[in-house]
Coordinates of N, CA and C in Angstrom, one line a residue:
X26 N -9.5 22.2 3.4 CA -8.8 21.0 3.6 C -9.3 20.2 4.8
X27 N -9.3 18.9 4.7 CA -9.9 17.7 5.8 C -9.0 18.1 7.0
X28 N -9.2 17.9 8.1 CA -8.6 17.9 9.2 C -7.5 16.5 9.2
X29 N -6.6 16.2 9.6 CA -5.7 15.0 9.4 C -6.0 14.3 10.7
X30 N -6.6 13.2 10.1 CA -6.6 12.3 11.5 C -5.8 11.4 12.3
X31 N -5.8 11.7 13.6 CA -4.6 11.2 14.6 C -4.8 10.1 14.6
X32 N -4.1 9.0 14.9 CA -4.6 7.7 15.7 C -3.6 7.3 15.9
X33 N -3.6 6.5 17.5 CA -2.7 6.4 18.1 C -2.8 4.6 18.5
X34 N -1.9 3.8 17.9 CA -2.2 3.3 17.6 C -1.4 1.7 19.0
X35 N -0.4 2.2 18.9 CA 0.5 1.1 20.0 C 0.7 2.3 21.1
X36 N 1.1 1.3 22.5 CA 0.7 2.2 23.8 C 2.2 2.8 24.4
X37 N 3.4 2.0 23.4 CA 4.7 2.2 23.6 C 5.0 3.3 22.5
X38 N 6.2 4.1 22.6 CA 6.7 5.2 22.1 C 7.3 5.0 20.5
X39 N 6.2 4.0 19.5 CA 6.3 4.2 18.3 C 6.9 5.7 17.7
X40 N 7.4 5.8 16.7 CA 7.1 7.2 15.7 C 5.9 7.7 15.5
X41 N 6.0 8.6 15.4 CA 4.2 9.0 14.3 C 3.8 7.9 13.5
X42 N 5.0 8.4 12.7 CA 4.3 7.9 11.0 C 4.1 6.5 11.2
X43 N 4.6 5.5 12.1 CA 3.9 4.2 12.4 C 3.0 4.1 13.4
X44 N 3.0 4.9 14.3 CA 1.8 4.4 15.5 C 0.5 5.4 14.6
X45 N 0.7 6.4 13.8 CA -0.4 7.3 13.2 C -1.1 6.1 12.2
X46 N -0.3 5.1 11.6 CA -0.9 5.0 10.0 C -1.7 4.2 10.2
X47 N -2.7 4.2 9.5 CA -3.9 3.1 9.1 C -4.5 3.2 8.1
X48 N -5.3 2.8 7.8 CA -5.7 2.3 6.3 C -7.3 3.1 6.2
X49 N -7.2 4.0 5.5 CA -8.8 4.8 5.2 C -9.4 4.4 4.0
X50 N -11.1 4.1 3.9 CA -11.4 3.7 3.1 C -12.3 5.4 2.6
X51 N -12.0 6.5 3.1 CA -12.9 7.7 2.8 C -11.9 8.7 2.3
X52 N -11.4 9.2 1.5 CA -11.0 10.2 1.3 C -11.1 11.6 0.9
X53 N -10.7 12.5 0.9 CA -10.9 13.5 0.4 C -10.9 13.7 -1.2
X54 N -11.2 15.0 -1.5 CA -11.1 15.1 -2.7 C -10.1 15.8 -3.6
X55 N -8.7 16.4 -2.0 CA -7.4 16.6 -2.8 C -6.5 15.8 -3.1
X56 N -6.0 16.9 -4.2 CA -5.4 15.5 -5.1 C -3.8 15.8 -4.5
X57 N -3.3 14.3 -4.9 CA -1.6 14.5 -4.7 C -0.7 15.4 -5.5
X58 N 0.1 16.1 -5.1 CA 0.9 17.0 -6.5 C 2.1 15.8 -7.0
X59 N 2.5 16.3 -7.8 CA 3.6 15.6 -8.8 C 5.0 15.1 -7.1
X60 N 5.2 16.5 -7.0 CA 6.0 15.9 -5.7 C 5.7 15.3 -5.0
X61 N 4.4 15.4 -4.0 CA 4.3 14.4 -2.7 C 4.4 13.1 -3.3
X62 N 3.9 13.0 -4.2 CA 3.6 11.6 -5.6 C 5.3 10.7 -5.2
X63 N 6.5 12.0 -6.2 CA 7.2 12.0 -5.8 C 8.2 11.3 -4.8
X64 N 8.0 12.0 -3.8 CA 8.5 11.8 -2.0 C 8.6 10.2 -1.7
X65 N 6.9 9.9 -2.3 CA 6.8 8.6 -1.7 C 7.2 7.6 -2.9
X66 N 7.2 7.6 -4.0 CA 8.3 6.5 -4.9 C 9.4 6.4 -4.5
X67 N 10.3 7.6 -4.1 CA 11.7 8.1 -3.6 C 11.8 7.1 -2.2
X68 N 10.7 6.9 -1.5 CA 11.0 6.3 -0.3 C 10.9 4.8 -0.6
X69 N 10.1 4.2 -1.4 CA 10.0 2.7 -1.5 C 11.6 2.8 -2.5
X70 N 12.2 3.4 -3.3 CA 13.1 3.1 -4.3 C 14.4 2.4 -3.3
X71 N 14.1 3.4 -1.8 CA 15.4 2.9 -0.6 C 15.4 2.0 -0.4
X72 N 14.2 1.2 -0.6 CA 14.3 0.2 0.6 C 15.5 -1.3 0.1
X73 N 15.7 -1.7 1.3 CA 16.6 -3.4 1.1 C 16.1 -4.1 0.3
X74 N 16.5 -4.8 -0.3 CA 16.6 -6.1 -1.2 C 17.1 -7.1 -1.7
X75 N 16.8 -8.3 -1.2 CA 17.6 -9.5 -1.7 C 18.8 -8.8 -2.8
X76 N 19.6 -8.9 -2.6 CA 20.9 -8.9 -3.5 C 20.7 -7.5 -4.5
X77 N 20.4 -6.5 -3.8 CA 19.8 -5.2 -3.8 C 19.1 -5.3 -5.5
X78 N 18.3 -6.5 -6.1 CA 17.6 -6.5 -6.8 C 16.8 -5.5 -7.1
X79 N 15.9 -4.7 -6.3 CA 14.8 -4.1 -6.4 C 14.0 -4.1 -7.5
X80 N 13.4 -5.5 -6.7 CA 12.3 -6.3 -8.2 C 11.0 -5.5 -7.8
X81 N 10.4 -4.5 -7.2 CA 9.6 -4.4 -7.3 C 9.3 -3.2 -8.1
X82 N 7.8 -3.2 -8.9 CA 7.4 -2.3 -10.3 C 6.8 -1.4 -9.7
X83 N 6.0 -0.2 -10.0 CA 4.7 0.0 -9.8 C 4.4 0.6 -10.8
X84 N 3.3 0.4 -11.3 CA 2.5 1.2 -12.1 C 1.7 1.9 -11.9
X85 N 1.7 3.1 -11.5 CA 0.7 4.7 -11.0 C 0.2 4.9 -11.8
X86 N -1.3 5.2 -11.6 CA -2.4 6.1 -12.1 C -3.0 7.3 -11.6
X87 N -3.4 8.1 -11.9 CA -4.3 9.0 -11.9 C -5.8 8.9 -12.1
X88 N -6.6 9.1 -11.0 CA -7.7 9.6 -11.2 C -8.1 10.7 -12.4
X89 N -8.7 10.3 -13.5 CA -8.8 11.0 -14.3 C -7.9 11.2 -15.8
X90 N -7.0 10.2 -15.4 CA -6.0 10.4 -16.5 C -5.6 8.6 -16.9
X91 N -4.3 8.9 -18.0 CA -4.8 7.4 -18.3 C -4.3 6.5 -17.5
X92 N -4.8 5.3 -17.9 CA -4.3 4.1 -17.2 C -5.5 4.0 -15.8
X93 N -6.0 5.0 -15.3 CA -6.9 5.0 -14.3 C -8.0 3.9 -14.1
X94 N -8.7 4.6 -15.4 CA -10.3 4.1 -15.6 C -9.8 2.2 -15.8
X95 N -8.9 2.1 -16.6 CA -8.5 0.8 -16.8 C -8.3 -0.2 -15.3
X96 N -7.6 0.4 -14.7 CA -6.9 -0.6 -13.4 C -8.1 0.2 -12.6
X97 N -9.1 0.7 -12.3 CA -10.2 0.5 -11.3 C -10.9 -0.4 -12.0
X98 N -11.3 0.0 -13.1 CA -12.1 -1.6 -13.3 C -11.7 -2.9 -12.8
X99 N -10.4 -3.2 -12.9 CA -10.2 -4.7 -11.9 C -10.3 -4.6 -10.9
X100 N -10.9 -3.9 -10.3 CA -11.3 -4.3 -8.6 C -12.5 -4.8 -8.5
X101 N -12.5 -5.6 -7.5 CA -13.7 -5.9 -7.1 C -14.9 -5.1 -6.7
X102 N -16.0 -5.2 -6.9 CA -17.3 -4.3 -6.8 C -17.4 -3.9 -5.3
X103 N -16.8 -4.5 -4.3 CA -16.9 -3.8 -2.8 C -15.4 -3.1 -2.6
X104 N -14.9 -3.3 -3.3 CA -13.3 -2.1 -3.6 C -13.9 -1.2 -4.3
X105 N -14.6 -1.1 -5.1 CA -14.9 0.2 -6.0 C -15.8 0.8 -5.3
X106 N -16.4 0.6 -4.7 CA -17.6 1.2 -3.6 C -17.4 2.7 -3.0
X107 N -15.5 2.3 -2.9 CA -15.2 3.6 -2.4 C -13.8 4.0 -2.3
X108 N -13.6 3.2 -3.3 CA -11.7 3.3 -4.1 C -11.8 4.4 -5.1
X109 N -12.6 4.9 -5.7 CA -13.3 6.1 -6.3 C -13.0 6.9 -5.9
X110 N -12.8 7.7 -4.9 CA -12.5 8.8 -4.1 C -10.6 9.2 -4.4
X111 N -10.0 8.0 -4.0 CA -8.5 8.0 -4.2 C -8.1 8.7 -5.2
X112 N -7.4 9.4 -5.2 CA -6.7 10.1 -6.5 C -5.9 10.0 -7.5
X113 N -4.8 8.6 -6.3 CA -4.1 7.9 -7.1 C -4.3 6.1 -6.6
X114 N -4.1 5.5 -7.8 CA -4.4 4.0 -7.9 C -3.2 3.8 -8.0
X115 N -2.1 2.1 -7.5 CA -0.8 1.4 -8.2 C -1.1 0.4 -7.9
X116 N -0.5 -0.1 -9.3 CA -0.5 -1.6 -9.3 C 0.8 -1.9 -8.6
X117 N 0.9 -2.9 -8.0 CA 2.0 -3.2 -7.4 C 2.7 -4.8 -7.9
X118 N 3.9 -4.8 -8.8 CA 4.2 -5.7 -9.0 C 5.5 -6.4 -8.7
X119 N 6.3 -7.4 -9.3 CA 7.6 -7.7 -8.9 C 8.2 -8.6 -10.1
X120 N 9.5 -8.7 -10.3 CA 10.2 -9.4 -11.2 C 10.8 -10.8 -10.4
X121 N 9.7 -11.6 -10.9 CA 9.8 -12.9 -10.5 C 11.1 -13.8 -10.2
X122 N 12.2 -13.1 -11.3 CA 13.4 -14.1 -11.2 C 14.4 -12.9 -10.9
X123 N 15.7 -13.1 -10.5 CA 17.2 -12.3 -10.2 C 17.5 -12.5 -11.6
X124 N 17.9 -10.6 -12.3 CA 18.7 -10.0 -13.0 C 19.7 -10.8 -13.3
X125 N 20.6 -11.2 -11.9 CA 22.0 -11.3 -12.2 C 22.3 -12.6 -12.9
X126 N 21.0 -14.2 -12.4 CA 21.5 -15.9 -13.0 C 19.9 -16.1 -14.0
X127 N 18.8 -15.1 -13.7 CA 17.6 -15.5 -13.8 C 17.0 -16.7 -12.9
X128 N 17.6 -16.8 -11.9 CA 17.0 -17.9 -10.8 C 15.9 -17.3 -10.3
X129 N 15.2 -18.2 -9.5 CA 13.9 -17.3 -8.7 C 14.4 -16.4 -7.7
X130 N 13.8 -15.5 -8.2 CA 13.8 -15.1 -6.1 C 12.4 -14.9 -5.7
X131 N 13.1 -15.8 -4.8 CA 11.9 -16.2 -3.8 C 11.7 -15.1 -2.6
X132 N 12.2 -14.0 -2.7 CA 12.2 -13.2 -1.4 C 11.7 -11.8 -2.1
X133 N 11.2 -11.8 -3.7 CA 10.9 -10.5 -4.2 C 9.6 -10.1 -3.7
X134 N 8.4 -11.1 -3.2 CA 7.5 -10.5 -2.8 C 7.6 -9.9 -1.3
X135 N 9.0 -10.3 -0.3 CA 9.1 -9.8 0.5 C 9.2 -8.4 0.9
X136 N 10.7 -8.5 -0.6 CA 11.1 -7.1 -1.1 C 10.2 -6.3 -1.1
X137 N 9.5 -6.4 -2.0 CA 8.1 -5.0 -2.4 C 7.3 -4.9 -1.0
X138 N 6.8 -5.9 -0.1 CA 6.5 -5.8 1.0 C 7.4 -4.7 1.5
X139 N 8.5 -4.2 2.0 CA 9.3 -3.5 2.5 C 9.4 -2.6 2.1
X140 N 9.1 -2.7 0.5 CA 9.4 -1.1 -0.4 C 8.0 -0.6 -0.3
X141 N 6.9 -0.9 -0.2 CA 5.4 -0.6 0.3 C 5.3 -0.1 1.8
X142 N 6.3 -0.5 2.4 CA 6.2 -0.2 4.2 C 7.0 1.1 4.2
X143 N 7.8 1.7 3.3 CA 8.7 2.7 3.4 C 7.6 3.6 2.9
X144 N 6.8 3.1 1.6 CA 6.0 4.4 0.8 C 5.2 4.7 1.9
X145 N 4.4 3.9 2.5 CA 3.6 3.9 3.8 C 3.7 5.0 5.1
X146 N 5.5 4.8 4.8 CA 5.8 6.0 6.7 C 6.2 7.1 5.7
X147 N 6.5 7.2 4.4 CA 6.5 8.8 3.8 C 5.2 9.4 3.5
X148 N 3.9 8.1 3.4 CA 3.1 9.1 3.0 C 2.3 9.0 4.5
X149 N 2.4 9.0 5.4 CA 2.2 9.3 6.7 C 2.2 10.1 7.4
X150 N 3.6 10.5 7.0 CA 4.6 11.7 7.6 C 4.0 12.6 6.8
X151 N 3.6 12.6 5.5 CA 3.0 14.0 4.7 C 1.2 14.0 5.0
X152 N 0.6 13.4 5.7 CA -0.5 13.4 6.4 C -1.7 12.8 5.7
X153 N -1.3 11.7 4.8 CA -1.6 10.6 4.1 C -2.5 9.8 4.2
X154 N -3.2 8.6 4.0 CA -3.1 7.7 4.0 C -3.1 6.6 2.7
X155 N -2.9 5.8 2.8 CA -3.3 4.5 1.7 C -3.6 3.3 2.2
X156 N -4.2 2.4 1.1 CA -5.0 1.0 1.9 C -4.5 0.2 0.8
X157 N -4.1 -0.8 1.5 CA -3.5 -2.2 0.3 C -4.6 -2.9 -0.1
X158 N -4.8 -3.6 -1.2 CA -5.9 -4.0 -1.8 C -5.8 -5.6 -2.5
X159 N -6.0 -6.3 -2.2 CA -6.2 -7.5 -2.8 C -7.2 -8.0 -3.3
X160 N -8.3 -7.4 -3.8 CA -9.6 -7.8 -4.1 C -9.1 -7.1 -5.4
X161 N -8.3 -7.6 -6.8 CA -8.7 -7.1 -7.8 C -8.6 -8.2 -8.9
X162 N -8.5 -8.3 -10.2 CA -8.4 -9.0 -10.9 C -7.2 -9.2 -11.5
X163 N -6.0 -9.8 -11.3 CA -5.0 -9.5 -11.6 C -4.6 -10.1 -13.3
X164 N -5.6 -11.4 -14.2 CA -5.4 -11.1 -15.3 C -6.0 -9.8 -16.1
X165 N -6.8 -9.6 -15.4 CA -7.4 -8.4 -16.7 C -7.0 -7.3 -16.4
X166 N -5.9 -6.8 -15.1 CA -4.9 -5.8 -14.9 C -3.9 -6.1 -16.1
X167 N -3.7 -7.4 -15.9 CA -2.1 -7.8 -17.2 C -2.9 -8.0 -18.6
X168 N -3.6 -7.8 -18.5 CA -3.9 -7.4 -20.0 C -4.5 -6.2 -20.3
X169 N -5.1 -5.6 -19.7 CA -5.3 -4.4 -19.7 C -4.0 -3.3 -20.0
X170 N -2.7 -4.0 -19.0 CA -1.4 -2.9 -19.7 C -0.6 -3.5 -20.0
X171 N -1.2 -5.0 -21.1 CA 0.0 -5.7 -21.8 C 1.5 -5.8 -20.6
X172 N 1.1 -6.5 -19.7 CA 2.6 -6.5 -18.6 C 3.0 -8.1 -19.0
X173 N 4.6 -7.9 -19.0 CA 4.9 -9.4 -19.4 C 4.9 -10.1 -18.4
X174 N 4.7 -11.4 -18.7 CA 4.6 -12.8 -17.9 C 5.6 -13.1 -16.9
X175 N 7.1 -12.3 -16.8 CA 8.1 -12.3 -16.0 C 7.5 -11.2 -14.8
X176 N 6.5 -10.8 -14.8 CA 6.0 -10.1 -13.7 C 4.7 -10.6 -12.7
X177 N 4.8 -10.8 -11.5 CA 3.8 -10.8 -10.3 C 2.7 -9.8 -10.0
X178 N 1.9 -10.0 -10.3 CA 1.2 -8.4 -10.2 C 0.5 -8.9 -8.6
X179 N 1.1 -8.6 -7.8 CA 0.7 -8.4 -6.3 C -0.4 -7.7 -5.4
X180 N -0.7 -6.4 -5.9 CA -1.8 -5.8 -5.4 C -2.2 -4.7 -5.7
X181 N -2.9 -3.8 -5.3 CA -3.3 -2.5 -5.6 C -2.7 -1.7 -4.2
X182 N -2.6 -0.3 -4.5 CA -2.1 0.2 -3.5 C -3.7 1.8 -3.5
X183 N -4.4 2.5 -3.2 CA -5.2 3.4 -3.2 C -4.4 4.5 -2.0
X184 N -4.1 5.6 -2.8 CA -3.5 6.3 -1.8 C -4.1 8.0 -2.4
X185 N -4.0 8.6 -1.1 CA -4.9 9.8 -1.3 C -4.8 10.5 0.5
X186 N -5.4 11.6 0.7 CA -5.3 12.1 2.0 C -7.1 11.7 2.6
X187 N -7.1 11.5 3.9 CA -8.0 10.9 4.8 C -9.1 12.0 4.3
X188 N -10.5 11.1 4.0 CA -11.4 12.3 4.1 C -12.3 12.1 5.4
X189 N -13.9 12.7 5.2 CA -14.9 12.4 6.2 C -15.5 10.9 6.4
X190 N -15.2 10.6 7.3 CA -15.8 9.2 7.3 C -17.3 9.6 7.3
X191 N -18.5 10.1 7.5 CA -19.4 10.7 7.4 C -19.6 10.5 5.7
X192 N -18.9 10.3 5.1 CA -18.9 10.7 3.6 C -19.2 8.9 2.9
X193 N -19.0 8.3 3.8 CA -19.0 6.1 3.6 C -20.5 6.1 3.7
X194 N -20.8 5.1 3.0 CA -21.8 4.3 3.4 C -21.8 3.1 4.4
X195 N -22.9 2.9 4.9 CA -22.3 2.2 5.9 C -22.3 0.7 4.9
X196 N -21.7 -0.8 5.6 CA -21.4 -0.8 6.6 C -19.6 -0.2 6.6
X197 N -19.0 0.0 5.7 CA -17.8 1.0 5.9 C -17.8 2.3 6.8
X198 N -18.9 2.8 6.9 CA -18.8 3.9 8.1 C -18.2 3.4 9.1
X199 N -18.9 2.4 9.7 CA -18.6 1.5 10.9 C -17.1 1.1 10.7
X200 N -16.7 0.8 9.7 CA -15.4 0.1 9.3 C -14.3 0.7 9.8
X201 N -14.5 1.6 9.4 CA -13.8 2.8 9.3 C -13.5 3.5 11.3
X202 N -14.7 3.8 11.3 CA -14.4 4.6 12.9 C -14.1 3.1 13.5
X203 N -13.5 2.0 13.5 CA -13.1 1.0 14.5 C -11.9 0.6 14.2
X204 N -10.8 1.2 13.9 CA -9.3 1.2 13.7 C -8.9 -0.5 13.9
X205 N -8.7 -1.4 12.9 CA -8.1 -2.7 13.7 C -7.6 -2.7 14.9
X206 N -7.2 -3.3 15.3 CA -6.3 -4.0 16.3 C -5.0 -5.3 16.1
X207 N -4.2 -5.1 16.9 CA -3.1 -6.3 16.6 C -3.1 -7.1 17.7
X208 N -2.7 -8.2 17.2 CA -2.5 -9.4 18.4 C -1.4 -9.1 19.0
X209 N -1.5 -9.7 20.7 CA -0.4 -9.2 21.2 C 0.8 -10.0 21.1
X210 N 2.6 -9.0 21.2 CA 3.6 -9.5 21.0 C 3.6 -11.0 21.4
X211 N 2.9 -11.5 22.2 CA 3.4 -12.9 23.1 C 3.0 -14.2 22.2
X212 N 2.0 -13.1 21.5 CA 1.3 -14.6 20.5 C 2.1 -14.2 18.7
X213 N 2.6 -13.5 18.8 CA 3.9 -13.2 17.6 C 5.1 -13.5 17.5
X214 N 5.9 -13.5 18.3 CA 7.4 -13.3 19.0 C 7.9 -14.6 19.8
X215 N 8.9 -15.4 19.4 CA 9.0 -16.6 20.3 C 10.8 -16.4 20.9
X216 N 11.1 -16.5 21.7 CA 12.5 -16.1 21.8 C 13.2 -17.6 22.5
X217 N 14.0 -17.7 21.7 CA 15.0 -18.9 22.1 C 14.9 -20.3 21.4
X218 N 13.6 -20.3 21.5 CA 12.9 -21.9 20.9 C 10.8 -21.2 20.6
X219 N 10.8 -21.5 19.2 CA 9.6 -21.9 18.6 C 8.6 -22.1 20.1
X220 N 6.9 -21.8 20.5 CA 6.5 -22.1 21.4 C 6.4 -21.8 22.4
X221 N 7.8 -21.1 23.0 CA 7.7 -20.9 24.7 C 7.2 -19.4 24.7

């Protein structure tokens, strides 16, 4: 088994599972079981939602099984470079309009934002990682699994346990050992009035 990599990420007394997470593009070659799989749908299913809608979909694959081979092909050729390793692939989508009038909601892609932030600190906490993906093709995803037109197909999610970064080609090697960075609160956060 890979060693689970630390990273410490804010200088204040975050949790783990948020000052730990970051986004690996190297993985190992164990696979997720049915439960950890599990754990972490169970955690996005919690999360809040406009008018507890919970518009967001996902469609899971397997490495090796079906639906896989189909939704790697929509990535982009510098996403497949090394989204190959991942074990499990999801599409991540949303139901464009509210159940209850069929009006828009306009806050479902927030939603799934939130229900991706929960899958995020469960599969953290089980010593995880995954990397969100927007480099794919999102009509030949919806035709590839015949998804109806009342659906958003938002992103890819690649989740799997951290492998050797040693194992990247560069320039991802480099990618990889240089953890982002966030801008600081002062340039995020305005309190009272916009500006100050």
């Amino acid at each position: 088994m890979e060693p689970v990599v630390k990273v410490r990420r804010s200088e204040l007394a975050l949790v783990p599972e948020l000052n730990e997470r970051y986004s690996p593009r190297a993985f190992s070659d164990r696979g997720v079981s049915d439960e950890e799989l599990q754990l972490l749908l169970e955690a996005a299913r919690w999360a809040p939602s406009s008018y507890n809608e919970q518009p967001w979909r996902f469609l899971v694959t397997r490495r090796g099984e079906e639906g896989h081979a189909d939704l790697f092909g929509t990535l982009t050729a510098s996403n497949q470079a090394w989204v190959h390793k991942a074990p499990i692939l999801i599409l991540n989508m949303v139901v464009r309009a509210f159940e209850r009038n069929n009006a828009g909601n306009y806050h479902a892609w927030h939603d799934l934002g939130g229900a991706i932030a929960q899958f995020t600190v469960q599969a953290t906490a089980l010593g995880m990682g995954l990397h969100q993906l927007a480099g794919f093709d999102a009509t030949a995803a919806r035709a590839a699994f015949d998804i109806p037109s009342e659906l958003d197909l938002v992103s890819l999610t690649a989740v799997g346990f951290p492998g050797r970064v040693e194992d990247l080609d560069e320039p991802l090697r480099a990618r990889e050992a240089n953890h982002t960075r966030r801008k600081p609160l002062s340039e995020l956060v305005h309190f009272g009035r916009y500006g100050r």
